[in-house]
XYZ file of C-alpha atoms in Angstrom:
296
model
C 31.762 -26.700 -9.506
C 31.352 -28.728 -12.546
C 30.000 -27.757 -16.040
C 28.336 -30.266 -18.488
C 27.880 -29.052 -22.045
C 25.065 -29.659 -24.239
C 24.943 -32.104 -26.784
C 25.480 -29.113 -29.347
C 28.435 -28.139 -27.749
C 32.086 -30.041 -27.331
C 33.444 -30.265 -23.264
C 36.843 -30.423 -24.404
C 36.749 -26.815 -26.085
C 34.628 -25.551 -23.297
C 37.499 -26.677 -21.129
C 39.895 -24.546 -23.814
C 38.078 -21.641 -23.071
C 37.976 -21.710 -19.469
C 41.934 -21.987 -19.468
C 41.375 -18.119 -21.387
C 43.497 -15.417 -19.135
C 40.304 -13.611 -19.885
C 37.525 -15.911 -18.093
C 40.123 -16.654 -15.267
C 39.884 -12.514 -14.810
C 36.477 -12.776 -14.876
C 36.013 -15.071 -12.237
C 38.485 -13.570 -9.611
C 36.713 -10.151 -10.430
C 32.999 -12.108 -9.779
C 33.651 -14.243 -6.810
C 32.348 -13.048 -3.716
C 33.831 -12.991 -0.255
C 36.650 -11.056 1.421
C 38.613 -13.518 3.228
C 38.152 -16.008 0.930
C 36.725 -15.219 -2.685
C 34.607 -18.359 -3.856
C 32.631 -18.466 -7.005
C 28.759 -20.362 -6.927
C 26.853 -21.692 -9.632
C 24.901 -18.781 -10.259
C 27.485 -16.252 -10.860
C 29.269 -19.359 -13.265
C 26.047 -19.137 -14.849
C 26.637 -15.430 -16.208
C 29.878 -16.283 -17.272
C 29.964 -14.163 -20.923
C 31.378 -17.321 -23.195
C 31.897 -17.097 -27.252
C 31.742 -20.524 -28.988
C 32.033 -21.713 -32.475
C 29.533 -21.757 -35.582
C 28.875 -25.511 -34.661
C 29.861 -28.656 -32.519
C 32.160 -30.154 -35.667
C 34.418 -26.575 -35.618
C 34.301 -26.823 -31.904
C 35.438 -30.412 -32.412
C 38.487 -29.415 -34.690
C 39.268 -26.621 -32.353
C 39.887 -28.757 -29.636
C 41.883 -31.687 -31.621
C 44.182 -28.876 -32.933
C 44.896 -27.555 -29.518
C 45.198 -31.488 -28.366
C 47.890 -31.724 -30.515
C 50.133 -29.599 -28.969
C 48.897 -30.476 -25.472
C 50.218 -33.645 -26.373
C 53.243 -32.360 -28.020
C 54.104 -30.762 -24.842
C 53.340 -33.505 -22.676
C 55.582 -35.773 -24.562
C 58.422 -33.374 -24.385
C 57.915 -32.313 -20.818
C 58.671 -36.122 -20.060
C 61.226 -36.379 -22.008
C 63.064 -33.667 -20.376
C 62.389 -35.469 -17.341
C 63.640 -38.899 -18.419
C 66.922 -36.833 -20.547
C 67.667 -34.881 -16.393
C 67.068 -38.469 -14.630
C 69.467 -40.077 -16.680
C 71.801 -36.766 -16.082
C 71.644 -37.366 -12.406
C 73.065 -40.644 -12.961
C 75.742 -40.058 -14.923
C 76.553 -37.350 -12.645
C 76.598 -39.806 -9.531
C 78.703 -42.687 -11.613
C 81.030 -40.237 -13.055
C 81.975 -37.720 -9.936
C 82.962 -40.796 -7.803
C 84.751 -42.878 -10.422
C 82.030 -45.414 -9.923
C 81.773 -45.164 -13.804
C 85.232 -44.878 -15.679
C 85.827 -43.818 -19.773
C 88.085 -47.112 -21.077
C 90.656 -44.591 -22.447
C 91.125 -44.184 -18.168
C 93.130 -45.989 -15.653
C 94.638 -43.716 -13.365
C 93.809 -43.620 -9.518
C 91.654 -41.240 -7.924
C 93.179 -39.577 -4.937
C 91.446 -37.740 -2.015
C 91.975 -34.181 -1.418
C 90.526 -30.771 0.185
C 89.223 -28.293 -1.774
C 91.879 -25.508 -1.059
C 94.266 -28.437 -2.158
C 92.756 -27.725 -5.857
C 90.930 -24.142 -6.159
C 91.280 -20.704 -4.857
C 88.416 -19.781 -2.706
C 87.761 -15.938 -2.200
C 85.316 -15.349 0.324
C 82.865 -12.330 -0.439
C 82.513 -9.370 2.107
C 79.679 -6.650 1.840
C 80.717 -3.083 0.634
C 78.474 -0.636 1.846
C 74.988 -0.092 1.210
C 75.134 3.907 0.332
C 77.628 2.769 -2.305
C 74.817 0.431 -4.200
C 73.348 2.260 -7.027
C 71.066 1.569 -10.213
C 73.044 4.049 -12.936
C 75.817 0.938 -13.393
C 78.558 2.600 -11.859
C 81.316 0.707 -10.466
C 80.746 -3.126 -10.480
C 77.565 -5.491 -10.420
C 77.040 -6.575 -6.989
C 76.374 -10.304 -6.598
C 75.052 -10.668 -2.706
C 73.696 -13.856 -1.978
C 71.285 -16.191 -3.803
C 68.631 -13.668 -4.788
C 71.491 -12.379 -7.492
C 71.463 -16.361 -8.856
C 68.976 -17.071 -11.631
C 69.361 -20.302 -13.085
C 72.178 -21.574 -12.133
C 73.621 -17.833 -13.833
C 74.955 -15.039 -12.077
C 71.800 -12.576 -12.133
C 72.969 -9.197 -10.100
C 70.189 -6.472 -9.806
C 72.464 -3.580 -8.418
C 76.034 -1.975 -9.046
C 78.182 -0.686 -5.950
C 81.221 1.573 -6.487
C 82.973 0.341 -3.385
C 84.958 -2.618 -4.747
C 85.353 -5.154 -1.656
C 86.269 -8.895 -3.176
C 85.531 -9.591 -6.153
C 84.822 -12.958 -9.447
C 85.450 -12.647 -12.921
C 83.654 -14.961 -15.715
C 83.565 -18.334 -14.867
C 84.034 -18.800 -11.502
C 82.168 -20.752 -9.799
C 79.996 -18.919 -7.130
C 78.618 -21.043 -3.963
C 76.235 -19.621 -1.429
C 77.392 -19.686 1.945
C 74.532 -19.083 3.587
C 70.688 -20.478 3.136
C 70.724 -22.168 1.228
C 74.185 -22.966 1.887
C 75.851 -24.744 -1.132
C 74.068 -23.706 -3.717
C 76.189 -23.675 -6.948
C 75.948 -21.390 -10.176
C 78.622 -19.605 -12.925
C 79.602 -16.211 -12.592
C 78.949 -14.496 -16.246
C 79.990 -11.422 -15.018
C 83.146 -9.440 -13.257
C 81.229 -8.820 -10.054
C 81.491 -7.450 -6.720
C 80.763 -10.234 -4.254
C 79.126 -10.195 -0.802
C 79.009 -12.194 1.966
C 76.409 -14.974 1.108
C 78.668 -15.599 -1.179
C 82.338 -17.418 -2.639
C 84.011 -17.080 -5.275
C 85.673 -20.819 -6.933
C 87.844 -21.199 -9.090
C 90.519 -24.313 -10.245
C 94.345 -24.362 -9.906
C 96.882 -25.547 -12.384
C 95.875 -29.310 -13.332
C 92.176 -28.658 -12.326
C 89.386 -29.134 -14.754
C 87.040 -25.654 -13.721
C 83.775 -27.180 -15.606
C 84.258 -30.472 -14.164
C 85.053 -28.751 -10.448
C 81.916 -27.058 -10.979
C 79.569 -30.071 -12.291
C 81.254 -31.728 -8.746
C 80.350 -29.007 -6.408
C 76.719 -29.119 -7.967
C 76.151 -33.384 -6.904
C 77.343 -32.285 -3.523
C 74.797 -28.979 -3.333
C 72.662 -31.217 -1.140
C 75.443 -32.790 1.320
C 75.982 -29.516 2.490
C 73.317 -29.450 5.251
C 73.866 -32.941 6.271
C 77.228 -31.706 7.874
C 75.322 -29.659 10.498
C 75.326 -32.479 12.441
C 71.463 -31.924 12.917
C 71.594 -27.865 14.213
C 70.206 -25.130 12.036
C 72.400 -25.184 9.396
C 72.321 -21.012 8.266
C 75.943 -20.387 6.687
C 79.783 -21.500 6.465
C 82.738 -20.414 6.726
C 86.207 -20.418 4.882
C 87.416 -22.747 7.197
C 84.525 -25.376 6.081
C 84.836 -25.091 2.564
C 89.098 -25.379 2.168
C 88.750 -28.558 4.342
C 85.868 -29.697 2.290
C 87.010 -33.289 1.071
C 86.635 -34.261 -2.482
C 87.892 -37.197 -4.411
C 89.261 -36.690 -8.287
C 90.747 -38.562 -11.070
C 94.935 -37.682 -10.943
C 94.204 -37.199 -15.118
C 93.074 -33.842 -16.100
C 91.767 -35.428 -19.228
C 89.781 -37.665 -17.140
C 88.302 -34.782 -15.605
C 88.187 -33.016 -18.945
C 86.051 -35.801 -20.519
C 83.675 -35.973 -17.684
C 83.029 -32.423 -18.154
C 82.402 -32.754 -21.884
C 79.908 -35.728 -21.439
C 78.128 -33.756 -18.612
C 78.058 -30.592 -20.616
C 76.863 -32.328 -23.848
C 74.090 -33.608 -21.497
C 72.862 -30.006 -20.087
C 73.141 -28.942 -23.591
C 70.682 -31.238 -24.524
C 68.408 -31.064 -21.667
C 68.526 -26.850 -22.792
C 67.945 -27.460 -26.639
C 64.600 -29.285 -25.509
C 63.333 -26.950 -22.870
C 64.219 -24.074 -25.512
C 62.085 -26.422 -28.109
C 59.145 -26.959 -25.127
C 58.590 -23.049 -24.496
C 58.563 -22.353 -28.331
C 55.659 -25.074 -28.382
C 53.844 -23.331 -25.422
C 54.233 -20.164 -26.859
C 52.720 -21.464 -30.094
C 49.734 -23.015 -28.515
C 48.760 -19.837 -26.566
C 49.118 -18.061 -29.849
C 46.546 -20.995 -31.524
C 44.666 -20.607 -28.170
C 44.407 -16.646 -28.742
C 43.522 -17.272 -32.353
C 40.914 -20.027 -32.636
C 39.033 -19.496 -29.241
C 38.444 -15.835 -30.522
C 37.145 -16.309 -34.184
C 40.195 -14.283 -35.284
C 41.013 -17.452 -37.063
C 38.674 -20.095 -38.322
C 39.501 -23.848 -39.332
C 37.837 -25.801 -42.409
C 35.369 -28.303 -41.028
C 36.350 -31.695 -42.451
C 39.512 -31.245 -43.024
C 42.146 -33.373 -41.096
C 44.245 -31.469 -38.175
């Protein structure tokens, strides 16, 4: 359905106000139909609105709140530009494509058991899970990863294998390979492993390794449905290094300094979305009215 405001009235804070939590719950509660709720123009038409003293506050209303649209907008793609540019350096640093000038070492080829320990999770028993914190935090599968962060929901008092903080966990099954950091000393199950580096091993740049191959790992199923895998798979799992630990040590700084970044915005973007639904909750109510005339 569209809707065209008079003359007397400015489209761009109409469309403000129909971006209102309130009108949205207005319309789900008004449409009609069971199977599929649809609204119509006459119910839009009874549609309870408020609206500014005049067109010129409506007008400064809806520059204000254009502001930080387009505050956000600009930040949103630079985030996006800041993690493209991270996926590159990624790709030219983890395969020596790209090398620091300080660097001139070979990089050898090895298997993963070759350079961490691996501890394989197994399940303890589900009358042992409980929600008073007893025991250990129980780490599963994927559903107990929240951004890239161990996340557990439940404790369990029977201990079975176990990571400590910062280890790398790894789902090994769907989705198989996905990588995160353990910020806890955790139980694990058995959708999950447990990584960490030996002697000579950078952890942070092991980690920032196993996250460019996260993908690869279902293109080793050799096309069959690809649900899990096993010790055996990830020890033999190749993976090629710099001989340097400082080499590796640098990577991980330059990749870190990059996610750090990358964070510091996005922490920057949802203060300036929290800020505009605060203006949004403000202005569009009355609760707080702007000076006609005066520049945003």
């Amino acid at each position: 359905l569209r809707a065209r405001p008079s003359k007397n009235h400015s489209p761009v804070f109409l469309s403000y106000i129909l971006q209102k939590n309130t009108v949205k719950t207005w319309l789900e509660q008004n449409a009609v139909g069971q199977t599929m709720p649809n609204m119509n123009t006459a119910i839009l038409n009874e549609l309870p609105l408020i609206s500014a003293s005049s067109r010129e506050e409506e007008d400064k209303i809806a520059q204000i709140l254009s502001t930080w649209d387009k505050a956000i907008k600009n930040l949103e793609a630079l985030i996006a530009a800041k993690k493209k540019r991270k996926k590159a350096l990624m790709r030219q640093l983890l395969t020596g494509e790209r090398r620091f000038a300080e660097f001139e070492g070979e990089w050898h080829k090895t298997t993963l058991s070759h350079i961490a320990n691996i501890t394989m999770g197994a399940s303890p028993k589900s009358e042992e899970y409980n929600d008073n914190e007893l025991g250990l935090p129980l780490i599963q599968g994927n559903a107990d990863i929240k951004n890239k962060i161990s996340a557990p929901r439940i404790y369990t008092t029977e201990i079975t294998k176990e990571c400590k903080p910062g280890d790398i966990l790894m789902s090994v099954r769907a989705p198989v390979g996905a990588i995160a950091k353990s910020i806890h000393q955790a139980c694990i199950g058995r959708g999950i492993c447990a990584i960490s580096a030996k002697k000579n091993i950078h952890q942070i740049f092991l980690y920032y390794w196993l996250l460019a191959f996260e993908t690869k790992w279902e293109s080793l199923s050799q096309g069959s449905t690809f649900e899990s895998v096993n010790s055996a798979d990830i020890k033999s799992l190749a993976i090629f290094i710099p001989s340097s630990g400082q080499e590796q040590q640098k990577i991980a700084y330059v990749l870190t300094a990059a996610d750090t970044e990358i964070e510091t915005h996005q922490k920057h973007l949802s203060a300036l979305k929290q800020q505009k639904k605060g203006l949004m909750q403000q202005l569009l109510t009355g609760k707080k009215r702007v000076k006609v005339g005066e520049a945003a």
